[in-house]
Each structure stands twice: as C-alpha cells, then as structure tokens.
Amino acid sequence: MLGKAIAQRFWLKWILIGAGWTLFAVFFASQLVVNRAYAGRPLYFGRALAVWLICAFIWLAATPLVLWLSRRFPLDRHRWMTSILVHLVVGTLLSLLLLAVYVLITLALGMDSGRQTFMQAFRAQLVGGFHSELLTYLMVIGLTHGIDYYRKYRERELRALQLETRLAHAQLDALKMQLHPHFLFNTLNSISVLMSEDVVAARRMLTRMSELLRASLENVGRHEVSLREELDFLKNYLEIEQTRFHDRLAVRMEIEPGVLDARVPNLILQPLVENAIRHGIAPRAQQGLIEISAAREDGMVELKVRDNGPGLQSNAPESLTKGIGLSNTQARLNQLYGERHRFELKDATGGGLEVVIAIPFQNGFAATDQA
C-alpha cells in the first residue's frame, strides 16, 4: 500500500508539472497571436500553439535536471553566492542547449518557412530568445525553492502541532494518574488516619495534593521547565506516595547544583518515578528504594531514575515501554530533540531497573522558589 501511494504521488506530481508547462505554452501562444494580429501579421493559433508546445515540452524534459540542480545548490544563507553563480552558468548552458534542440526540431518538422540553415536559425533564436530561456530557468529555480520552503514550513508546523499534542497527552496522563480513584482513595484514607494521629501531617498531605494539581495546571502548554521546577513537582508527588507506602518507600536524590536551572521537558520525571513505584516497589513486601540523579556530562543533562526492584528479569522492556508513561516520554523526547537525546531502559548495577535520559544542556529559565 505504501509503495502504491508513493507511486501515485509521483505520477500526480509529474502530471501537474506537465499541465503547468502546457498552460505555459497556451499562454504565450495566445500572446504571440495577439501581438501578430496587432502588428497586422496574422498567425494561426494552431501554429503558434505548436511552436510553444515544442518549447514547453523541451522544458518539461529538462525539468528533472532543473529540480535536481535546485536541491543540489539551494539558495540558503550559507552558500547563496556559490549557488547563484552555479545557476547562472548552468542556466546559460542549458538555455543554449534547449535553443539548439528547439531549432533542430522545428527544422526537422519543416516549421521554418525561410529555409534557413541550422546556424542561421540558431543565431536568430539566440538573439530573440536566449534571455527569455535563461529567465525561464531562473523562474523554475525560484518556484522550486518557494515550494520547498513552504513544504518545510508545513512540516515544522506539523511537528509543532504533534509536540503540542504529545505535551497535552502527557499533562492529561499525569492528571489522570493524580486523580485516579485508587490514588485518591488511598491518599484520602491516609489523610483520614492522620487526622486522628497527626493533624499537622494530614494538613501537609492536603497541601501537597493541592500544590500538585496547581503545578499541573500552571504549566499547561509549556514544553520545557527548569529542572528545579520539575523536582519541586516531583517532591510533592513523592511525599504523597511515601505517605501511602509508609516505610516501604525510601527516596534518595543526587542533583548537581549546576543543572538545577537546566531546561528539561515538562513532566518528564514523574512518569519514570511512577513506573518505578508501580513495577519495582508496589509488588514487593520489602522496603523499596528509588534513586534520582541529575548531572551534566559532555554538554548533556543526564537524568537517572533507579529502583531496587526485580529489574528486567520479570519485566520485559517491551511491556514496560508499551505503557502510557514511558511510551509517551519516548515520543516527546523524539519530538523535542530528534537524534540529540538518549533514552535507555536497563538493569542497574547491583539489581533493579534504571532509566536514563540524556538531553542537550540548555540554561534558560530563572530559578523559582521552592515549595
């Protein structure tokens, strides 16, 4: 199916190009008839059209070469001078060649009523048509560049829309996790127990829940935030989870101060930690440990989330990455950074699962007050 669609687009493209050159011939043939009629030298439209169709179809045959030259020597800001010189030289040579082919065809068809030799007819065409041929070449180059720039603009616009969609999905997934009935019921139950045992702790839990929801709503539409903001959001989430799991969940953070203001994707760490809790901590009766680290290395920010659970031995990488959190994380990284990132899911040294994300270091956000 894909091959058939590509073939259809290919033929549609060349049908449109052929139609364009045909319209080119009709337009200039009609202009020639009007000019001759105004000068008192009538010319049949059929003859004028035949002449211009020959010219147009010669250009149609040369179009693949012109398109290749247009893409091989683009008029971009890095080498526009070289490209212009190349196009002027090639355009001149190609115009001379096409004029020669035109003269040969018209002579072979007996369309030259003056019985001229090839050199006489070529000289006449050179004087009267060379500049228009060169201008036609340059116009095709300009039109090709215009179409390419528009296509690239549309592709960038599409990527931006896809990125907006990915970010919206990530935010909705985070909100869905936060508002999941199981999560809410357990959290509210923990708060209910604390109300009779530790009112201060219960109030703190309610505060963390409100801050978690507020941060989610405040950052709607932001592709990137500072690592400091991301960690503040994560701490609120972890405090709620630690209340749910009590002593079964311990957290250790090792964050280099120099990366706190680095730009990271919004809501990038929470899905990784949630995945570690779900697959590495929740199924175990023993105490679980989650380690979160961030460091700068070789111009990249390296983020790691590690748990001390069973690792990949009981969870195949395919089953983990098919989940909403990790699959969406991978898609967002691809949209934001293309090939300039690394995403790894592997067994950690000493046991457990480790997720590693490396993205280009960009320092562009002011520090915000921590909650």
XYZ file of C-alpha atoms in Angstrom:
371
model
C 0.000 0.000 0.000
C 2.798 2.408 0.876
C 4.577 1.740 -2.431
C 1.363 2.306 -4.341
C 0.735 5.602 -2.541
C 4.281 6.780 -3.314
C 3.843 5.847 -6.989
C 0.522 7.713 -7.132
C 2.089 10.836 -5.605
C 4.984 10.585 -8.089
C 2.705 10.413 -11.121
C 0.398 13.100 -9.757
C 3.396 15.389 -9.311
C 4.537 14.939 -12.903
C 1.023 15.242 -14.295
C 0.742 18.605 -12.551
C 4.169 19.656 -13.850
C 3.137 18.625 -17.380
C -0.113 20.550 -17.040
C 1.837 23.585 -15.870
C 4.115 23.550 -18.920
C 1.076 23.063 -21.186
C -0.570 26.155 -19.677
C 2.744 27.947 -20.174
C 2.553 27.081 -23.899
C -1.101 28.121 -24.262
C -0.486 31.446 -22.504
C 2.459 32.501 -24.659
C 0.893 31.138 -27.857
C -2.160 33.329 -27.293
C 0.121 36.289 -26.553
C 2.017 35.679 -29.814
C -1.234 35.551 -31.830
C -2.469 38.810 -30.295
C 0.876 40.561 -30.910
C 0.992 39.418 -34.557
C -2.618 40.422 -35.141
C -1.989 43.869 -33.654
C 1.029 44.316 -35.946
C -1.047 43.348 -38.990
C 0.655 39.979 -39.419
C -1.992 37.382 -38.567
C -0.846 33.972 -37.310
C -2.992 30.916 -36.869
C -3.364 29.903 -33.224
C -2.683 26.254 -34.065
C 0.720 27.070 -35.498
C 1.611 29.350 -32.579
C 0.488 26.708 -30.109
C 2.571 24.025 -31.853
C 5.668 26.240 -31.616
C 5.177 26.944 -27.929
C 4.237 23.356 -27.113
C 7.559 22.229 -28.578
C 9.306 24.795 -26.392
C 7.279 23.781 -23.324
C 7.838 20.039 -23.764
C 11.577 20.576 -24.196
C 11.499 22.343 -20.837
C 9.387 19.507 -19.422
C 12.107 17.050 -20.468
C 14.719 19.261 -18.769
C 12.669 19.728 -15.578
C 14.103 16.696 -13.676
C 17.616 18.131 -14.168
C 16.491 21.605 -13.077
C 14.801 20.192 -9.948
C 17.937 18.246 -9.065
C 20.119 21.348 -9.523
C 17.718 23.368 -7.379
C 18.070 20.944 -4.473
C 21.779 20.324 -5.051
C 22.555 24.060 -4.941
C 19.932 25.654 -2.656
C 19.802 29.406 -2.160
C 20.369 29.228 1.581
C 22.278 31.727 3.694
C 25.386 29.552 3.978
C 26.270 29.283 0.282
C 23.930 31.543 -1.645
C 26.751 33.212 -3.585
C 28.106 29.896 -4.884
C 24.611 28.661 -5.726
C 23.746 31.815 -7.688
C 26.950 31.537 -9.743
C 26.281 27.852 -10.423
C 22.710 28.539 -11.502
C 23.772 31.395 -13.797
C 26.406 29.229 -15.518
C 24.191 26.135 -15.736
C 21.192 28.221 -16.775
C 23.206 29.792 -19.604
C 24.490 26.432 -20.873
C 21.083 24.777 -20.546
C 19.359 27.678 -22.343
C 21.793 27.387 -25.250
C 21.243 23.630 -25.405
C 17.456 23.927 -25.325
C 17.532 26.597 -28.045
C 19.622 24.261 -30.201
C 17.181 21.383 -29.604
C 14.256 23.674 -30.434
C 15.878 24.753 -33.712
C 16.601 21.141 -34.680
C 13.005 20.079 -34.009
C 11.443 22.992 -35.903
C 13.772 22.434 -38.845
C 13.022 18.699 -38.881
C 9.264 19.380 -38.858
C 9.575 21.929 -41.638
C 8.243 24.744 -39.480
C 10.903 27.180 -40.686
C 9.410 28.782 -43.784
C 12.563 30.780 -44.510
C 14.653 27.744 -45.476
C 17.382 28.776 -43.047
C 20.413 26.704 -42.138
C 20.819 25.465 -38.572
C 23.321 28.215 -37.709
C 21.127 30.933 -39.190
C 18.061 29.710 -37.303
C 20.053 29.211 -34.103
C 21.514 32.724 -34.354
C 18.039 34.182 -34.758
C 16.719 32.249 -31.782
C 19.768 33.209 -29.713
C 19.181 36.900 -30.308
C 15.443 36.757 -29.767
C 15.014 34.018 -27.169
C 18.138 33.492 -25.060
C 17.189 35.913 -22.289
C 13.660 34.526 -22.019
C 15.083 30.975 -21.807
C 17.501 31.970 -19.038
C 14.699 33.810 -17.235
C 12.515 30.686 -17.519
C 15.270 28.591 -15.909
C 15.661 31.070 -13.046
C 11.876 31.210 -12.564
C 11.719 27.403 -12.288
C 14.552 27.510 -9.722
C 12.726 30.207 -7.755
C 9.407 28.351 -7.901
C 11.085 25.130 -6.733
C 12.665 26.925 -3.788
C 9.356 28.529 -2.910
C 7.587 25.154 -2.912
C 10.389 23.559 -0.849
C 10.321 26.381 1.715
C 6.548 26.106 2.003
C 6.791 22.304 2.423
C 9.429 22.683 5.151
C 7.295 25.338 6.851
C 4.315 22.984 6.826
C 6.451 20.139 8.188
C 7.706 22.347 11.032
C 4.150 23.442 11.721
C 3.018 19.797 11.779
C 5.850 18.834 14.144
C 4.894 21.727 16.416
C 1.266 20.566 16.454
C 2.360 16.998 17.180
C 4.542 18.267 20.022
C 1.616 20.242 21.441
C -0.476 17.070 21.277
C 2.217 14.995 22.985
C 2.577 17.563 25.745
C -1.173 17.770 26.230
C -1.329 13.969 26.447
C 1.480 13.928 28.999
C -0.299 16.503 31.138
C -3.591 14.673 30.852
C -1.877 11.380 31.718
C -0.316 12.990 34.783
C -3.640 14.450 35.861
C -5.315 11.106 35.209
C -2.756 9.424 37.450
C -3.182 12.064 40.130
C -6.969 11.891 40.018
C -7.185 8.120 39.615
C -9.769 6.838 42.136
C -7.324 4.323 43.610
C -4.745 7.041 44.140
C -7.285 9.470 45.580
C -8.950 6.920 47.852
C -5.645 5.730 49.289
C -4.438 9.283 49.772
C -7.683 10.396 51.391
C -7.665 7.286 53.580
C -4.112 8.110 54.694
C -5.178 11.674 55.434
C -8.218 10.373 57.383
C -5.979 8.196 59.558
C -3.555 11.044 60.091
C -6.344 13.374 61.206
C -6.690 11.342 64.392
C -2.980 10.730 64.833
C -1.112 13.705 63.351
C -3.197 16.677 62.244
C -0.131 18.590 61.095
C 0.913 15.732 58.790
C -2.650 15.430 57.449
C -2.706 19.136 56.627
C 0.668 18.826 54.973
C -0.659 15.997 52.778
C -3.645 18.110 51.693
C -1.264 20.940 50.895
C 0.895 18.652 48.768
C -2.145 17.448 46.841
C -3.266 20.996 46.111
C 0.260 22.015 45.076
C 0.499 19.003 42.793
C -2.724 19.923 40.999
C -1.852 23.631 40.878
C 1.576 22.949 39.320
C -0.015 20.673 36.709
C -2.476 23.371 35.659
C 0.043 26.242 35.752
C 2.411 24.507 33.344
C -0.209 23.608 30.738
C 1.217 24.484 27.305
C 4.875 24.647 28.403
C 7.133 22.210 26.589
C 10.064 22.733 28.942
C 10.589 23.865 32.526
C 13.650 24.241 34.700
C 14.895 21.110 36.439
C 14.277 22.934 39.706
C 10.567 23.254 38.894
C 10.400 19.651 37.738
C 11.944 18.461 41.022
C 9.564 20.603 43.090
C 6.639 18.942 41.334
C 8.214 15.524 41.846
C 8.797 16.102 45.563
C 5.113 16.837 46.094
C 4.190 13.644 44.267
C 6.765 11.578 46.199
C 5.627 12.887 49.574
C 2.109 11.675 48.828
C 3.403 8.267 47.692
C 5.635 7.961 50.758
C 2.609 8.541 52.941
C 0.785 5.744 51.119
C 3.675 3.274 51.363
C 4.963 4.417 54.778
C 8.354 2.797 55.461
C 8.233 0.701 52.291
C 9.348 3.615 50.113
C 12.625 5.476 50.539
C 13.880 8.149 48.141
C 17.419 9.363 47.537
C 18.275 12.326 45.319
C 21.693 13.315 43.976
C 21.309 16.527 41.989
C 24.264 18.609 40.840
C 23.580 22.284 41.721
C 24.826 23.362 38.301
C 21.939 21.678 36.479
C 19.040 22.978 38.581
C 18.312 25.742 36.067
C 18.740 23.476 33.029
C 15.756 23.160 30.700
C 14.061 19.763 30.785
C 10.770 18.514 29.279
C 7.758 19.341 31.415
C 6.561 16.315 33.460
C 9.463 14.130 32.350
C 10.499 12.645 35.716
C 7.126 11.880 37.263
C 6.172 9.121 34.752
C 9.565 7.464 35.316
C 9.169 7.519 39.099
C 5.555 6.370 38.860
C 6.719 3.472 36.681
C 9.431 2.584 39.226
C 6.898 2.586 42.078
C 4.358 0.518 40.156
C 6.754 -2.141 38.850
C 9.653 -2.042 41.302
C 8.218 -1.071 44.690
C 4.490 -1.886 44.919
C 4.769 -5.670 44.236
C 7.398 -6.146 46.991
C 6.884 -6.561 50.714
C 10.418 -5.322 51.483
C 11.455 -1.715 51.624
C 11.902 -0.163 48.201
C 14.430 2.490 47.253
C 14.168 4.970 44.419
C 17.277 6.931 43.462
C 17.005 10.055 41.316
C 20.098 11.770 39.961
C 20.884 14.628 37.601
C 24.304 15.650 36.347
C 25.952 17.450 33.458
C 28.220 15.369 31.242
C 29.729 16.232 27.832
C 27.296 19.059 27.211
C 24.291 16.917 28.136
C 21.988 16.769 31.141
C 21.786 13.165 32.295
C 18.723 12.210 34.336
C 18.529 8.798 36.026
C 15.712 7.068 37.901
C 16.612 3.778 39.546
C 14.715 1.363 41.787
C 15.860 -1.731 43.686
C 13.082 -3.955 42.349
C 13.385 -7.073 40.196
C 14.575 -5.171 37.122
C 14.063 -6.508 33.620
C 14.134 -10.144 34.701
C 10.432 -10.009 35.496
C 9.502 -7.099 33.217
C 10.395 -7.303 29.532
C 11.456 -3.919 28.099
C 8.677 -4.174 25.516
C 5.978 -4.496 28.174
C 7.341 -1.517 30.091
C 7.714 0.790 27.101
C 4.209 -0.011 25.867
C 2.772 1.703 28.942
C 1.376 5.224 28.585
C 4.075 6.888 30.696
C 7.245 5.524 29.089
C 5.945 5.381 25.512
C 4.756 8.984 25.747
C 8.090 10.001 27.281
C 9.981 8.483 24.346
C 7.696 10.164 21.816
C 8.091 13.578 23.452
C 11.888 13.253 23.556
C 11.904 12.419 19.845
C 9.733 15.435 19.074
C 11.766 17.853 21.215
C 15.322 16.725 20.481
C 15.273 14.349 17.489
C 18.529 12.397 17.466
C 20.124 14.683 20.072
C 18.957 12.623 23.031
C 19.393 9.219 24.641
C 16.748 7.084 26.327
C 17.823 3.814 27.953
C 15.986 1.180 29.952
C 18.353 -1.330 31.557
C 19.176 -3.455 34.589
C 21.016 -1.379 37.159
C 24.352 -2.418 38.594
C 23.589 -4.246 41.831
C 20.000 -5.004 40.860
C 16.862 -3.106 39.982
C 15.800 -1.127 36.943
C 17.444 2.062 35.725
C 16.021 4.560 33.251
C 18.497 7.034 31.763
C 17.627 10.177 29.799
C 20.303 12.426 28.301
C 19.317 15.703 26.604
C 21.289 18.777 25.457
C 22.183 21.148 28.294
C 20.323 24.421 27.879
C 20.323 27.024 30.623
C 17.384 29.291 30.008
C 15.000 29.534 32.967
C 15.207 31.619 36.093
C 15.165 29.761 39.349
C 11.782 29.605 41.043
C 11.035 29.481 44.699
C 10.764 26.002 46.040
C 7.553 24.914 47.658
